[in-house]
């Protein structure tokens, strides 16, 4: 039953408690505590990010590396968003992050920022393989006035890439991702997050985590959230948000919007229920959808998605159908989105297609496949005509794509066709069973082509698509 949420206010002091895993499937050693203060007049969020992590590599480490995503929004790096000039509703506006200190325990650590300003390197004592380390970063992030993942929009404040994000650790050490103007420049480990977020009392917070405590102190309010086994932590703020909620099993689904909700939360619950039933249980306590200023249709984070408040209701729901699927593919089952974006994006598109079929929207499902084939063929036929060749390889870094159109054609369109064409051979039930296996076997892990073929079989089939040998 739908209800309008009234937050319970407590007068108790907020204490940081060591994060605990939100589910029983895995024990996570990595944690991150965010202590945050938002200055609405200056458009600045500041605070500390306290990390505890395990050196899961095979190497001794003497540097700790962080992705500085907010510096993609600086004037120096403005080329990242030159294709999205409509995102700047008041003309050019820039942001960025300042690092004030780095420490471990009582010890201050030396640090430096890379020349492109996208990576922070912190010098530390030796961290042997399998050993735990800690680092606390004090920072301040200025937000641009822009409809981007990070930005102050007309109705809300987007905080999707605002803090120093610890780089993924592979067998050789830290893996900085840099940034790119399209796609999702993310490759991350799993963390247990806790956050204290201090904001003006007029603001409501739509967050990745589940609410733990709310304390009002005059004209400011401190919200506490937790997120176990999270891959990305994000939130949005607004003094215009109306909040609706609905229950799905043990999960609370929240919908935040400045405009009338118009029953969209009921439709999103249907998407959520279908994915839970088909692929496996949702591991987080809450799932939040926030309508906010965004240059694209939507953006996903663990336990949260943004959808554009400029879209009509039909397109908002279409975006939500895809972004909700990202809670299974991208958030719980991760992959290197800087090179293998076709995995999560393709699985999400195919999941949306399956939902349309299951809900009797056969024509819409058929149109989805037909449009994907047509868009893919149109792009590459034209490219081949003018350039004489076309790279249809699906496994490549973001900077290897000529433009966003090529990225979408490969990562979304071709990947959807790949799963849909397999269905013609093995049937829908086998495809869904394979997705359920992929989800069960790889919760809170990162997968690649080998894990995909282990779940689905048909190794040669997938390799021929990914390597660009298949002609659509």
XYZ file of N, CA and C in Angstrom, residues 73 81 84 86-89 146-161 186 236 290-301 305-311 319 323:
138
model
N 34.887 17.639 -13.841
C 33.978 18.771 -14.013
C 34.704 20.112 -13.917
N 32.699 17.281 -21.245
C 31.269 17.542 -21.360
C 30.929 18.533 -22.479
N 27.696 18.045 -24.243
C 26.475 18.138 -23.434
C 26.217 19.578 -23.005
N 23.809 21.451 -23.461
C 22.464 21.671 -22.950
C 22.367 21.393 -21.458
N 23.346 20.665 -20.927
C 23.339 20.376 -19.489
C 23.582 21.631 -18.662
N 24.228 22.631 -19.285
C 24.547 23.874 -18.563
C 23.431 24.882 -18.814
N 22.472 24.907 -17.924
C 21.259 25.703 -18.122
C 21.473 27.184 -17.847
N 24.786 22.352 -13.340
C 24.655 21.536 -14.560
C 23.800 20.324 -14.291
N 23.131 19.851 -15.341
C 22.322 18.638 -15.265
C 23.194 17.424 -15.559
N 24.137 17.161 -14.666
C 25.074 16.056 -14.813
C 25.021 15.179 -13.565
N 25.786 14.098 -13.549
C 25.780 13.233 -12.369
C 26.196 14.005 -11.117
N 27.069 14.989 -11.309
C 27.470 15.884 -10.229
C 27.066 17.290 -10.634
N 26.147 17.887 -9.892
C 25.756 19.235 -10.277
C 24.524 19.734 -9.548
N 24.416 21.053 -9.507
C 23.230 21.707 -8.975
C 22.287 21.941 -10.142
N 21.106 21.338 -10.088
C 20.134 21.477 -11.166
C 19.027 22.426 -10.721
N 18.040 22.625 -11.581
C 16.977 23.580 -11.255
C 16.179 23.167 -10.020
N 15.960 21.865 -9.840
C 15.103 21.394 -8.745
C 15.813 20.545 -7.712
N 17.032 20.128 -7.984
C 17.714 19.208 -7.073
C 19.226 19.359 -7.204
N 19.921 18.684 -6.311
C 21.391 18.665 -6.315
C 21.824 17.215 -6.507
N 22.585 16.940 -7.556
C 23.054 15.589 -7.866
C 24.436 15.363 -7.269
N 24.563 14.325 -6.476
C 25.849 13.993 -5.865
C 26.188 12.551 -6.212
N 26.523 12.364 -7.495
C 26.836 11.036 -7.997
C 28.309 10.735 -8.071
N 29.160 11.743 -8.096
C 30.603 11.526 -8.241
C 31.336 12.577 -7.405
N 33.635 3.445 -14.535
C 33.731 2.873 -13.202
C 34.252 1.441 -13.245
N 20.935 12.462 -3.801
C 20.425 13.709 -4.374
C 19.707 14.473 -3.272
N 15.009 8.802 -7.895
C 14.900 10.255 -7.742
C 14.789 10.923 -9.099
N 13.726 11.690 -9.287
C 13.617 12.551 -10.467
C 14.481 13.779 -10.226
N 15.404 14.028 -11.126
C 16.311 15.150 -10.957
C 16.767 15.654 -12.313
N 17.373 16.818 -12.342
C 17.890 17.348 -13.595
C 19.013 16.470 -14.119
N 18.863 15.969 -15.320
C 19.849 15.057 -15.889
C 19.829 15.200 -17.400
N 21.025 15.242 -18.005
C 21.117 15.438 -19.453
C 20.702 14.194 -20.218
N 20.771 13.026 -19.551
C 20.383 11.774 -20.207
C 19.143 11.226 -19.510
N 18.677 10.053 -19.939
C 17.449 9.500 -19.379
C 17.575 9.057 -17.939
N 18.745 8.497 -17.569
C 18.901 8.000 -16.211
C 20.344 7.670 -15.890
N 20.601 7.420 -14.616
C 21.926 7.025 -14.139
C 21.741 6.128 -12.925
N 22.596 5.106 -12.793
C 22.411 4.107 -11.753
C 23.538 4.133 -10.731
N 23.180 3.800 -9.495
C 24.114 3.628 -8.391
C 23.560 2.498 -7.520
N 18.702 5.218 -8.227
C 18.900 5.685 -9.599
C 18.310 7.072 -9.753
N 18.898 7.839 -10.652
C 18.371 9.137 -11.066
C 17.628 8.931 -12.385
N 16.507 9.624 -12.559
C 15.877 9.700 -13.865
C 15.572 11.162 -14.163
N 15.620 11.511 -15.425
C 15.513 12.910 -15.818
C 14.122 13.464 -15.542
N 14.082 14.614 -14.854
C 12.793 15.252 -14.581
C 12.269 16.030 -15.786
N 13.055 16.064 -16.882
C 12.617 16.745 -18.105
C 11.836 15.813 -19.026
N 11.861 14.516 -18.739
C 11.147 13.549 -19.576
C 9.664 13.533 -19.243
N 13.018 4.760 -18.670
C 14.348 4.882 -18.052
C 14.401 4.078 -16.761
N 17.063 1.304 -15.535
C 17.911 1.613 -14.383
C 17.638 0.677 -13.214
